[in-house]
Coordinates of C-alpha atoms in Angstrom, one line a residue:
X29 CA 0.0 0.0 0.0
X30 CA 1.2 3.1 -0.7
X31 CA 1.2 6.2 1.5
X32 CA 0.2 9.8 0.4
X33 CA 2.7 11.5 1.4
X34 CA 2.5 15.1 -0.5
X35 CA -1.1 16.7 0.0
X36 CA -2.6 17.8 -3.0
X37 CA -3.1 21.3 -4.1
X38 CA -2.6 23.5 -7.0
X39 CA -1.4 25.9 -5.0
X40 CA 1.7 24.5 -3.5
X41 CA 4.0 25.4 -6.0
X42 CA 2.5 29.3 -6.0
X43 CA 6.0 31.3 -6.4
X44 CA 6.7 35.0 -5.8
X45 CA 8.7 37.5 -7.7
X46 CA 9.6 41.1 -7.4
X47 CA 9.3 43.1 -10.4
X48 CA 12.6 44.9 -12.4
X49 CA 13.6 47.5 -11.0
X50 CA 12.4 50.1 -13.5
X51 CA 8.4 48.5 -12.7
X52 CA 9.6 49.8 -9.1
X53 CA 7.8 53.7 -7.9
X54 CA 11.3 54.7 -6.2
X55 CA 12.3 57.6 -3.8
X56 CA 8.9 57.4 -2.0
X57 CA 9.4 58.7 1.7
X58 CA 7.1 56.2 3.3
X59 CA 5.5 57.4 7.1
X60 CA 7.2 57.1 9.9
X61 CA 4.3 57.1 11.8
X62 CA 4.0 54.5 14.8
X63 CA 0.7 52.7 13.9
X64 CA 0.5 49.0 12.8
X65 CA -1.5 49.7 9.0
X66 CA -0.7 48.5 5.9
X67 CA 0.1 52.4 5.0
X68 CA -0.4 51.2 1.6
X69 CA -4.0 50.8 -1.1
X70 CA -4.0 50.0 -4.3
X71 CA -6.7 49.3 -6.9
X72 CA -6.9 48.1 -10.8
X73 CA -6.5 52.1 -11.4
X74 CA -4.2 53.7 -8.7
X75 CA -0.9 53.0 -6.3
X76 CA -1.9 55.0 -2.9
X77 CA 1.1 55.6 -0.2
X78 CA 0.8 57.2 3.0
X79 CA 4.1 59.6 3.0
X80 CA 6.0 61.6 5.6
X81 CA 4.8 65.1 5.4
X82 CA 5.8 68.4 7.0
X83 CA 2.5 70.0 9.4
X84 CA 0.0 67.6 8.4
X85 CA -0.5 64.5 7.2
X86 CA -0.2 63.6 3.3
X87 CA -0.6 60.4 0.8
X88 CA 0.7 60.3 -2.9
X89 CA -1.9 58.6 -5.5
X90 CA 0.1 57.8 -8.2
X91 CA -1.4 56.0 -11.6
X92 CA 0.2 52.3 -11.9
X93 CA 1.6 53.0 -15.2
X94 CA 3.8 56.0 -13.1
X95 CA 6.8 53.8 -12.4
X96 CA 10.5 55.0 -12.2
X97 CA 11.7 57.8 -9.9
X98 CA 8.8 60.0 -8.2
X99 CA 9.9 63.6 -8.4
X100 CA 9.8 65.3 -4.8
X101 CA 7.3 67.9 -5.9
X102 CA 4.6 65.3 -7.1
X103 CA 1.0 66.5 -5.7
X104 CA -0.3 65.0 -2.7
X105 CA -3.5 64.6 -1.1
X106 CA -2.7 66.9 2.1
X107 CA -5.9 68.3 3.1
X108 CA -5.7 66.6 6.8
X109 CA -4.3 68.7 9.4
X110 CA -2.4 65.5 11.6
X111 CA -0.5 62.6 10.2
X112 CA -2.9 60.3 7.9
X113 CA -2.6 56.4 10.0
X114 CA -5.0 54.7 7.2
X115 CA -6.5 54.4 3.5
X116 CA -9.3 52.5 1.6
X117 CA -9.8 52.7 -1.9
X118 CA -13.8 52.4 -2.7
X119 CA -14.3 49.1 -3.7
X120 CA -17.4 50.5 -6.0
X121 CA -15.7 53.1 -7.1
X122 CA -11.8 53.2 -8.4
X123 CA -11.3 57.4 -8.2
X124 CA -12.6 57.0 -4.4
X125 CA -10.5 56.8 -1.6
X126 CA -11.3 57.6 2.6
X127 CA -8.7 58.4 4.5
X128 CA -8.2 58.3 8.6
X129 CA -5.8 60.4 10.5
X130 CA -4.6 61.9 13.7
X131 CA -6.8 64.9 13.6
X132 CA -9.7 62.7 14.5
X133 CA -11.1 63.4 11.0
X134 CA -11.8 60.9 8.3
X135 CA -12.2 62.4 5.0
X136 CA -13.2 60.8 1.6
X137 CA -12.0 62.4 -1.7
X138 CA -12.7 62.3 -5.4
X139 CA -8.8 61.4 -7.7
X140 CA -9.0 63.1 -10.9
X141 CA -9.1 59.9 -13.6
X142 CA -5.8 60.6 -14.9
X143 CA -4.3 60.8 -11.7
X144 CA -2.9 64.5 -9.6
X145 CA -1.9 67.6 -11.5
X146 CA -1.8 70.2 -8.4
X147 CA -2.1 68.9 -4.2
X148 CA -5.9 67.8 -3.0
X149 CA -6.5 69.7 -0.2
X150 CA -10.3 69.7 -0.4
X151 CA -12.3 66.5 0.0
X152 CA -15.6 66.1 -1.0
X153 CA -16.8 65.1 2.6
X154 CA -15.6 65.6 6.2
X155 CA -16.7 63.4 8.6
X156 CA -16.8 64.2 12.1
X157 CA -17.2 62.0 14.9
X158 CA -14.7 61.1 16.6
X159 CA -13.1 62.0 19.6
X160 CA -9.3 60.8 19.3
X161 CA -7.2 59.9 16.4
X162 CA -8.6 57.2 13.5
X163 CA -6.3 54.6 12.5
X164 CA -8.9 52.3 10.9
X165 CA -11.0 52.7 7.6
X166 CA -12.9 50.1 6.0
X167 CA -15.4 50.4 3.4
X168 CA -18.6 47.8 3.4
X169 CA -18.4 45.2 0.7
X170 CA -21.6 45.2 -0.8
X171 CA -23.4 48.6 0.1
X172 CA -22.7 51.8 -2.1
X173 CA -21.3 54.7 -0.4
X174 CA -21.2 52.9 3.5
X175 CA -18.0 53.6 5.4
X176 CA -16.7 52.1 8.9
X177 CA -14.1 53.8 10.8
X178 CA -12.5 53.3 14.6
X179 CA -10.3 55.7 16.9
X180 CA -8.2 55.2 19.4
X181 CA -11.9 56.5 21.5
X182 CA -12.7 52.8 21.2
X183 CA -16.0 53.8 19.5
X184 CA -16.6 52.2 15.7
X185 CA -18.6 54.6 13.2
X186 CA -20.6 53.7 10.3
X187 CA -21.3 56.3 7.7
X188 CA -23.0 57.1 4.8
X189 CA -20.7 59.0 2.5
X190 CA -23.8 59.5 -0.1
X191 CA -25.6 61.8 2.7
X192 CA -22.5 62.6 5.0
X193 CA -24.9 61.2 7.8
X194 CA -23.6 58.7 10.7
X195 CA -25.2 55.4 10.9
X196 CA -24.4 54.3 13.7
X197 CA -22.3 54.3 16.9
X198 CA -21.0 51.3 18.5
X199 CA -19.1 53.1 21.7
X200 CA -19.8 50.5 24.5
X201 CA -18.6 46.9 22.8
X202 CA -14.7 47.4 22.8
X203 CA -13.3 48.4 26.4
X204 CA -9.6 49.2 25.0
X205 CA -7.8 50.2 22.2
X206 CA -9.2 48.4 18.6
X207 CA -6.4 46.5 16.4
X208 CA -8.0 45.9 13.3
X209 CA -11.4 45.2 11.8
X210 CA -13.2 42.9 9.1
X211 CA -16.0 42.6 7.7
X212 CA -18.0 39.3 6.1
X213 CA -18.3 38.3 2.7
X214 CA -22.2 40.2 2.6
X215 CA -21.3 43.1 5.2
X216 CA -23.7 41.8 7.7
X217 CA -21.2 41.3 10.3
X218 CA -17.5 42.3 11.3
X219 CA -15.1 41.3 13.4
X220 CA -12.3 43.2 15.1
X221 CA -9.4 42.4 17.2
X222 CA -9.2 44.4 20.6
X223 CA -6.3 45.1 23.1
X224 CA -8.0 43.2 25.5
X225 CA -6.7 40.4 23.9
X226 CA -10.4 39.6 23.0
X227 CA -11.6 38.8 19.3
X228 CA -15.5 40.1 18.7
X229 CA -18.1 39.2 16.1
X230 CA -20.7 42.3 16.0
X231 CA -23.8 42.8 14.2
X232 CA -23.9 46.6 13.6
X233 CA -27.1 47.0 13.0
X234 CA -28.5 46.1 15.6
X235 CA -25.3 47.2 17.8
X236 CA -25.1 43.9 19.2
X237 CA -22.2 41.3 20.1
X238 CA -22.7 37.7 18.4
X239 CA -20.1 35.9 19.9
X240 CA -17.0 36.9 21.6
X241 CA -13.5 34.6 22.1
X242 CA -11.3 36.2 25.7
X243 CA -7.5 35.9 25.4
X244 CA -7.9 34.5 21.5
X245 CA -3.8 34.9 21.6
X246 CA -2.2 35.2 25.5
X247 CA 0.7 37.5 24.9
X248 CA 0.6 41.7 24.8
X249 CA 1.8 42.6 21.5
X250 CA -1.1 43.5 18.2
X251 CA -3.2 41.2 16.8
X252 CA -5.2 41.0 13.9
X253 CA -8.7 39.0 12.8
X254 CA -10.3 38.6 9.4
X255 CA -13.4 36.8 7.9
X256 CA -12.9 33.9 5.8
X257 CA -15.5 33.5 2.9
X258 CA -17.5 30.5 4.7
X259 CA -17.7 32.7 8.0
X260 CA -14.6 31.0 10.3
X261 CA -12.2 33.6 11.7
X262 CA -8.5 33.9 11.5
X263 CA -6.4 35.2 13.7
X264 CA -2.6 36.1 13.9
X265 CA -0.8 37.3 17.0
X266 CA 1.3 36.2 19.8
X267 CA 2.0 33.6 22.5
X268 CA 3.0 34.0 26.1
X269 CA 6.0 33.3 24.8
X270 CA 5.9 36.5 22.6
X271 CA 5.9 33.5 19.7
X272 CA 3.7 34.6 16.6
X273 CA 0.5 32.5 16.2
X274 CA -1.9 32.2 13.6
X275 CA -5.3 30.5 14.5
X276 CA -8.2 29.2 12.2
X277 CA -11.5 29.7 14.6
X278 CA -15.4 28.6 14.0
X279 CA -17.6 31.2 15.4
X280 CA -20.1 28.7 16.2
X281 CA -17.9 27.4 18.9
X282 CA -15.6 30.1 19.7
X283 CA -14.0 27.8 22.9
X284 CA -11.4 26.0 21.4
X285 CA -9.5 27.1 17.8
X286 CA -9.6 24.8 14.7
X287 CA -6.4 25.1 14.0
X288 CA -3.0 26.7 15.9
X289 CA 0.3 26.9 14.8
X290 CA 3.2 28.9 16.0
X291 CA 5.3 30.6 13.0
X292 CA 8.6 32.3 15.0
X293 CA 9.7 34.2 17.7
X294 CA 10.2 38.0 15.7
X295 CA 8.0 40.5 17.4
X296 CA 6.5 42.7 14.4
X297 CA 2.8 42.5 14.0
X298 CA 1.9 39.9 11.5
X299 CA -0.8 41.2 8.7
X300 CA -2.9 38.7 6.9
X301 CA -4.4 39.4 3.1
X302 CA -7.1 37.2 2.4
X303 CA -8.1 35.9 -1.4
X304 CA -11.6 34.5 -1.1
X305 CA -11.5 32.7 -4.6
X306 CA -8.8 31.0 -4.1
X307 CA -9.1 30.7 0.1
X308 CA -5.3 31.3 0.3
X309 CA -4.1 33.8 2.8
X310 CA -0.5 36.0 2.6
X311 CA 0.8 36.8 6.3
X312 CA 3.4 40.2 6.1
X313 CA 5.1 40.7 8.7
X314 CA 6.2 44.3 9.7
X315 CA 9.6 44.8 9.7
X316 CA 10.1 40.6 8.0
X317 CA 11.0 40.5 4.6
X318 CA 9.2 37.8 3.8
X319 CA 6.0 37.0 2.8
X320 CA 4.2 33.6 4.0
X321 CA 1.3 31.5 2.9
X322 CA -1.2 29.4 3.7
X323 CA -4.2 27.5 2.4
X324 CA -7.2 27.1 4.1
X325 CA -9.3 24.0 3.5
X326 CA -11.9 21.8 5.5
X327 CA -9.5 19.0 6.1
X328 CA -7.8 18.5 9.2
X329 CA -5.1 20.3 9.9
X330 CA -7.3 23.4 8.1
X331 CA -4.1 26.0 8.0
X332 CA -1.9 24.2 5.4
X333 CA 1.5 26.4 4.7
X334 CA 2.2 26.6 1.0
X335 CA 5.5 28.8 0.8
X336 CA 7.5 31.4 1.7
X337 CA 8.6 34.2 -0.6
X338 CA 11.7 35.8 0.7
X339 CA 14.0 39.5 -0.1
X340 CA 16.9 41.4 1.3
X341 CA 14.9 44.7 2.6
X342 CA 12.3 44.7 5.3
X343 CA 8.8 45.6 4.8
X344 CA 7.1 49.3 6.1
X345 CA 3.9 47.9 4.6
X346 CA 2.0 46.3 2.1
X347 CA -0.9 46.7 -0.5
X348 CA -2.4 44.3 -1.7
X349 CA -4.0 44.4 -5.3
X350 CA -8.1 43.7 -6.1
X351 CA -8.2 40.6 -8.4
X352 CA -10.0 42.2 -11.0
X353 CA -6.3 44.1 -11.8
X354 CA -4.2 40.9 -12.1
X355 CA -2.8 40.0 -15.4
X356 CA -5.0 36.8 -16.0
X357 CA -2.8 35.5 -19.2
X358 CA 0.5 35.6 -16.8
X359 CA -1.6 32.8 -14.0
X360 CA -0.9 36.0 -11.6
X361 CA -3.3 35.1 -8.4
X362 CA -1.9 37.9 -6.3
X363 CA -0.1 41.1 -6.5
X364 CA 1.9 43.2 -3.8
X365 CA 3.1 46.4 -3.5
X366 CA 6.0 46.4 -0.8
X367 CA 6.6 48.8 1.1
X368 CA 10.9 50.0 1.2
X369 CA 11.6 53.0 3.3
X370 CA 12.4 55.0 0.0
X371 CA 10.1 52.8 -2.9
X372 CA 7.7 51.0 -3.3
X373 CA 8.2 47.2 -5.0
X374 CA 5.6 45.0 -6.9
X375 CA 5.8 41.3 -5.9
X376 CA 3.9 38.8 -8.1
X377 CA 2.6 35.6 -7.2
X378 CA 2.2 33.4 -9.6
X379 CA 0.8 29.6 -10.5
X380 CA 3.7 27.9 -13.3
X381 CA 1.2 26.4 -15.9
X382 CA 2.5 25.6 -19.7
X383 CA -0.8 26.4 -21.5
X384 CA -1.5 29.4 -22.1
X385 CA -5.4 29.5 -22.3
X386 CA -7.3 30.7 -19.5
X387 CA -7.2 28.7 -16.2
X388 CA -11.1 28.4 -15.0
X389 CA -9.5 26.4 -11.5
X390 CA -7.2 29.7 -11.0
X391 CA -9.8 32.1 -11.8
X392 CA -13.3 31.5 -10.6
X393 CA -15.8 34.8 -11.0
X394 CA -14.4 37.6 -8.5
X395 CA -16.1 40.5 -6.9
X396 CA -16.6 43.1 -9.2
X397 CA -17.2 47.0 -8.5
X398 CA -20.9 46.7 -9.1
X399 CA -22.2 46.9 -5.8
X400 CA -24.9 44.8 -4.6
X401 CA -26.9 47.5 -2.2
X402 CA -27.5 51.1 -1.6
X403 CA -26.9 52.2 1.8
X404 CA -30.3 52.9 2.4
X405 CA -31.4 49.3 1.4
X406 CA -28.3 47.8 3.7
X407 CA -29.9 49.7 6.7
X408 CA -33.5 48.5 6.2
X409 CA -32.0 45.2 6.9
X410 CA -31.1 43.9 3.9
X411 CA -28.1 42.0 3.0
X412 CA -26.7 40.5 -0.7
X413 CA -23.4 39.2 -1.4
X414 CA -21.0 41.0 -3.9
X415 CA -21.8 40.9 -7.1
X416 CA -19.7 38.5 -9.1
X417 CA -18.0 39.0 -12.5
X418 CA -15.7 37.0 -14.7
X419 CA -11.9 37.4 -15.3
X420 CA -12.0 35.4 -18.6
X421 CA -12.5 38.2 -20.8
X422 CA -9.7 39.9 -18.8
X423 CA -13.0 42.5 -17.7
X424 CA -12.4 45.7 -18.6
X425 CA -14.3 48.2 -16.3
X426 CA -17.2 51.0 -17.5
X427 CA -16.3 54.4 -16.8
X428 CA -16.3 55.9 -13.6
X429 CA -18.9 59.2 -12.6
X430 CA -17.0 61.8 -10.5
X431 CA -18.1 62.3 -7.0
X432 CA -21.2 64.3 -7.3
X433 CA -22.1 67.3 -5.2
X434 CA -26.0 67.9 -5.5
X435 CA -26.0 71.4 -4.6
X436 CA -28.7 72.5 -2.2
X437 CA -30.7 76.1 -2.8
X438 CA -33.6 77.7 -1.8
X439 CA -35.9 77.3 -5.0
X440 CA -35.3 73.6 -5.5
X441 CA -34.6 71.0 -2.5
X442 CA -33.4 68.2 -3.9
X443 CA -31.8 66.4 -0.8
X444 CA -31.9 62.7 -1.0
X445 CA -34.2 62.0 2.2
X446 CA -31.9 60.6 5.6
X447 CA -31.5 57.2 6.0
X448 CA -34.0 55.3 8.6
X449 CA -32.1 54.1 11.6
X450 CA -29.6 57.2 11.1
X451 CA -29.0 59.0 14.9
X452 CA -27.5 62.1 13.9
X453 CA -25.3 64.1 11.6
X454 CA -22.3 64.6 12.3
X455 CA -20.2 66.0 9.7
X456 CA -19.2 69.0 7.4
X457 CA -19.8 68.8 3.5
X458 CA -18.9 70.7 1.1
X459 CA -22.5 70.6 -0.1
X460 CA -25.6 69.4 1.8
X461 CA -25.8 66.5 0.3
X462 CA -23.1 64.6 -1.4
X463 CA -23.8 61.3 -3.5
X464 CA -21.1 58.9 -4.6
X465 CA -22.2 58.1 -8.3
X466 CA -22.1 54.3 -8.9
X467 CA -20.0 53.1 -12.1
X468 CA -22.1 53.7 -14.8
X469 CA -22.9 50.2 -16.4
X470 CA -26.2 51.3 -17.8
X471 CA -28.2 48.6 -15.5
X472 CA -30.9 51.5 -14.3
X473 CA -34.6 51.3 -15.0
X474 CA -36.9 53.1 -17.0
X475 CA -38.7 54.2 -13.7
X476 CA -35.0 55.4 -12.6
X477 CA -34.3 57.1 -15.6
X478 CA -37.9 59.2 -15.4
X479 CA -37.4 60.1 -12.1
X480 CA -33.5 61.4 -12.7
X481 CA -34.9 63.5 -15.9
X482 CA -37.1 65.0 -13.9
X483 CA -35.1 65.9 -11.4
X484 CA -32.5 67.3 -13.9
X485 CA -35.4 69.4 -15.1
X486 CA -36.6 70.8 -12.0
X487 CA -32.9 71.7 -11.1
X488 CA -32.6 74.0 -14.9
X489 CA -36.2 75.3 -13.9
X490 CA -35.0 76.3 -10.7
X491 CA -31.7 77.7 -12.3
X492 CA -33.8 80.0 -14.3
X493 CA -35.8 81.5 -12.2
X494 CA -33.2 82.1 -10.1
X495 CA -31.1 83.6 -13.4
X496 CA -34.3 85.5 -14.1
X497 CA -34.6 87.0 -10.6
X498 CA -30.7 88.0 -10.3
X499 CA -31.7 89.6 -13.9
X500 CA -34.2 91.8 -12.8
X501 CA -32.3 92.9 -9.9
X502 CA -29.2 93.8 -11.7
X503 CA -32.0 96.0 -13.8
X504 CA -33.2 97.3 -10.6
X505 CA -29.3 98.4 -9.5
X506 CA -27.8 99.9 -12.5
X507 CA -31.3 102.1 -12.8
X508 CA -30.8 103.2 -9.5
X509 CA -27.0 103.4 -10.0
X510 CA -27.9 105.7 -12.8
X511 CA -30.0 108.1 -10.7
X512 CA -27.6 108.6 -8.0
X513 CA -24.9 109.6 -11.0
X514 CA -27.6 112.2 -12.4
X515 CA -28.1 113.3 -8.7
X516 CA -32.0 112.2 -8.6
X517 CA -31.2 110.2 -5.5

């Protein structure tokens, strides 16, 4: 009889490989801000780094085709008054991007398409809320324009960026200092990872905790937790021992974890990346310069490590690329963006197959940036998971909208109405009402297209009689402008 000895997977030989040196974005002064993110987003359109910046805080968004040296005086997005500690690109929305910071602001902002001419210093919405610094932003998977962010308050925010409204606030779940935060594959839950040493599944909406594992790791130092597609939880962070862990946990039974294993004794915080389609996740660690990775099945022992890919220079951070932006003809099934002290270096991972047609096993339909809800739908209760596309046509997105601004004014209100279960609003707009515009695909209804023509037309009507009434009182001043100078006045 014989043994198997090698498990099977078509994964295991998955190899990584930085990119030439002229692919490279080079003399990039990454942060030197003490705060365990990734300091790094990126998306099929744009290369975002958070970068040292003098009174203030500052990130460069550079187009991916921008490779080669990055002159000093490249525009930045500087409109926050403290050093920026996080960044999420819109995942409906590629010219989008939320950032948090220490001047206990988060602010969302609209890129130009073709990238920065001149510095950003005005985002399209402010939003308010928070009492101490924000070093987490997360957008919701699923829901148009819905934002989460946490501070160092302890207090988790959701928002809706379309009205600039909050959502809700969750201040009484985490009793110290939050670590990280992730939501589901539908957006109906999160979980975050807490000083405490405790890892929390909450249900936002109804501000409630689902289940809740104490001392998920024993020692001090950061930890982090994510969802897995199926709804486990894993977990990285560190022994007693100050050993790094990684742990595979069923919420179901939170008591015991599926699966632990103990990677080394180095003590920077380990940061997992999670690809859902394929159900293999990349651990970074900061200050390593390597990357790990594993493969999550259902067979015993659940965590199965796959390889290691290993450089010279440590890591400030990491971005992780969408999988809608992966070069599908290469068998690329991830893409990172490392972060050097003074550049930033593409890593590809890659599956080594000899044919060159597509590979249906490697690339099963992805989220695309359609997304599944409006925010007003997601707080009625609904939930819907993200709305799948396929990489075989190596999908080529529509055009983006800008950001839109519905001004408000006196003649015409056209303010979308609040969201129910919304408790107050808490921040400064540029307008009244902002509305992130949805790619346009074209998908909208007849009904929907009535209702936006005549609210077009009611804005022009309302334009003219307002042209028509600054008309007649221009008339009225240059007649009386023309008395006083024949001294009738």
């Amino acid at each position: 009889m014989f043994r198997k000895v090698v498990r099977q997977s078509k994964f295991r030989h998955v190899f990584g490989q930085p990119v030439k040196n002229d692919q490279c974005y080079e003399d990039i002064r990454v942060s030197r801000v003490t705060w365990d993110s990734t300091f790094c987003a990126v998306n099929p359109k744009f290369l975002a780094v958070i970068v040292e910046a003098s009174g203030g805080g500052a990130f460069l968004v550079l187009p991916l085709s921008k490779t080669g040296r990055i002159d000093k005086a490249y525009p930045t997005v500087c409109g926050h008054t403290g050093p920026v500690l996080d960044i999420d690109w819109c995942p409906h929305n590629d010219e989008v991007i939320a950032s948090g910071s220490e001047d206990c602001t988060v602010m969302v902002w609209q890129i130009p398409e073709h990238g920065l001419t001149s510095p950003l210093t005005e985002p399209v919405v402010v939003l308010e809320g928070h009492t101490k610094r924000v070093g987490i932003i997360t957008w919701h998977p699923t829901a148009r324009n819905v934002l989460l962010s946490a501070g160092c308050d302890n207090v988790v925010l959701i928002w809706n960026v379309g009205t600039a409204e909050e959502l809700y606030r969750l201040d009484s779940l985490h009793p110290d200092l939050i670590y990280n935060i992730s939501w589901n594959r539908n957006g109906s839950l999160f979980c975050s990872a807490c000083k405490d040493k405790s890892v929390r599944i909450i249900d936002p909406r109804r501000g409630t905790l689902v289940a809740e594992r104490e001392k998920a790791h024993e020692g001090a130092r950061p930890m982090r937790a994510i969802f897995l597609a199926d709804g486990k939880v894993f977990t990285t962070g560190f022994s007693r021992m100050s050993e790094r862990q990684l742990a595979l946990w069923d919420p179901e039974n939170f008591g015991e974890p599926m699966a632990l294993q103990e990677l080394d004794s180095s003590n920077g915080a380990l940061l997992p990346f999670y690809d859902p389609d394929t159900n293999v996740v990349y651990v970074c660690g900061k200050g390593d310069s390597s990357i790990r990775y594993f493969e999550i099945t259902d067979e015993s022992p659940y965590i199965h490590f796959l390889n290691t890919f290993t450089s010279k220079e440590p890591q400030r951070g990491m971005g992780s690329m969408p999988k809608r932006g992966l070069e599908v003809s290469k068998c690329e099934i991830a893409r990172f963006y490392k972060l050097h002290e003074r550049k930033c270096e593409p890593i590809v991972m890659t599956v080594p197959r000899k044919s060159d047609l597509f590979q249906d096993d490697l690339y099963p339909d992805t989220a695309g940036p359609e997304a599944a809800l409006e925010a007003e739908e997601w707080v009625s209760g609904r939930d819907a998971n993200p709305i799948l596309i396929s990489l075989r046509e190596a999908y080529v997105p529509s055009k983006q909208r800008d950001l839109k601004v519905n001004r408000r004014n006196v003649l015409s209100d056209s303010r979308p109405a609040s969201a129910p279960g919304s408790t107050r609003p808490a921040a400064s707009t540029s307008a009244a009402s902002t509305n992130i515009a949805a790619p346009s695909g074209g998908g909208l209804s007849g009904a929907g297209e009535a209702r936006k023509l005549e609210e077009v037309m009611q804005e022009l009507r309302a334009l003219r009689a307002l042209v028509k009434e600054q008309g007649e009182r221009i008339g009225r001043l240059e007649e009386q402008l023309g008395r006083m100078e024949n001294g009738d006045a």
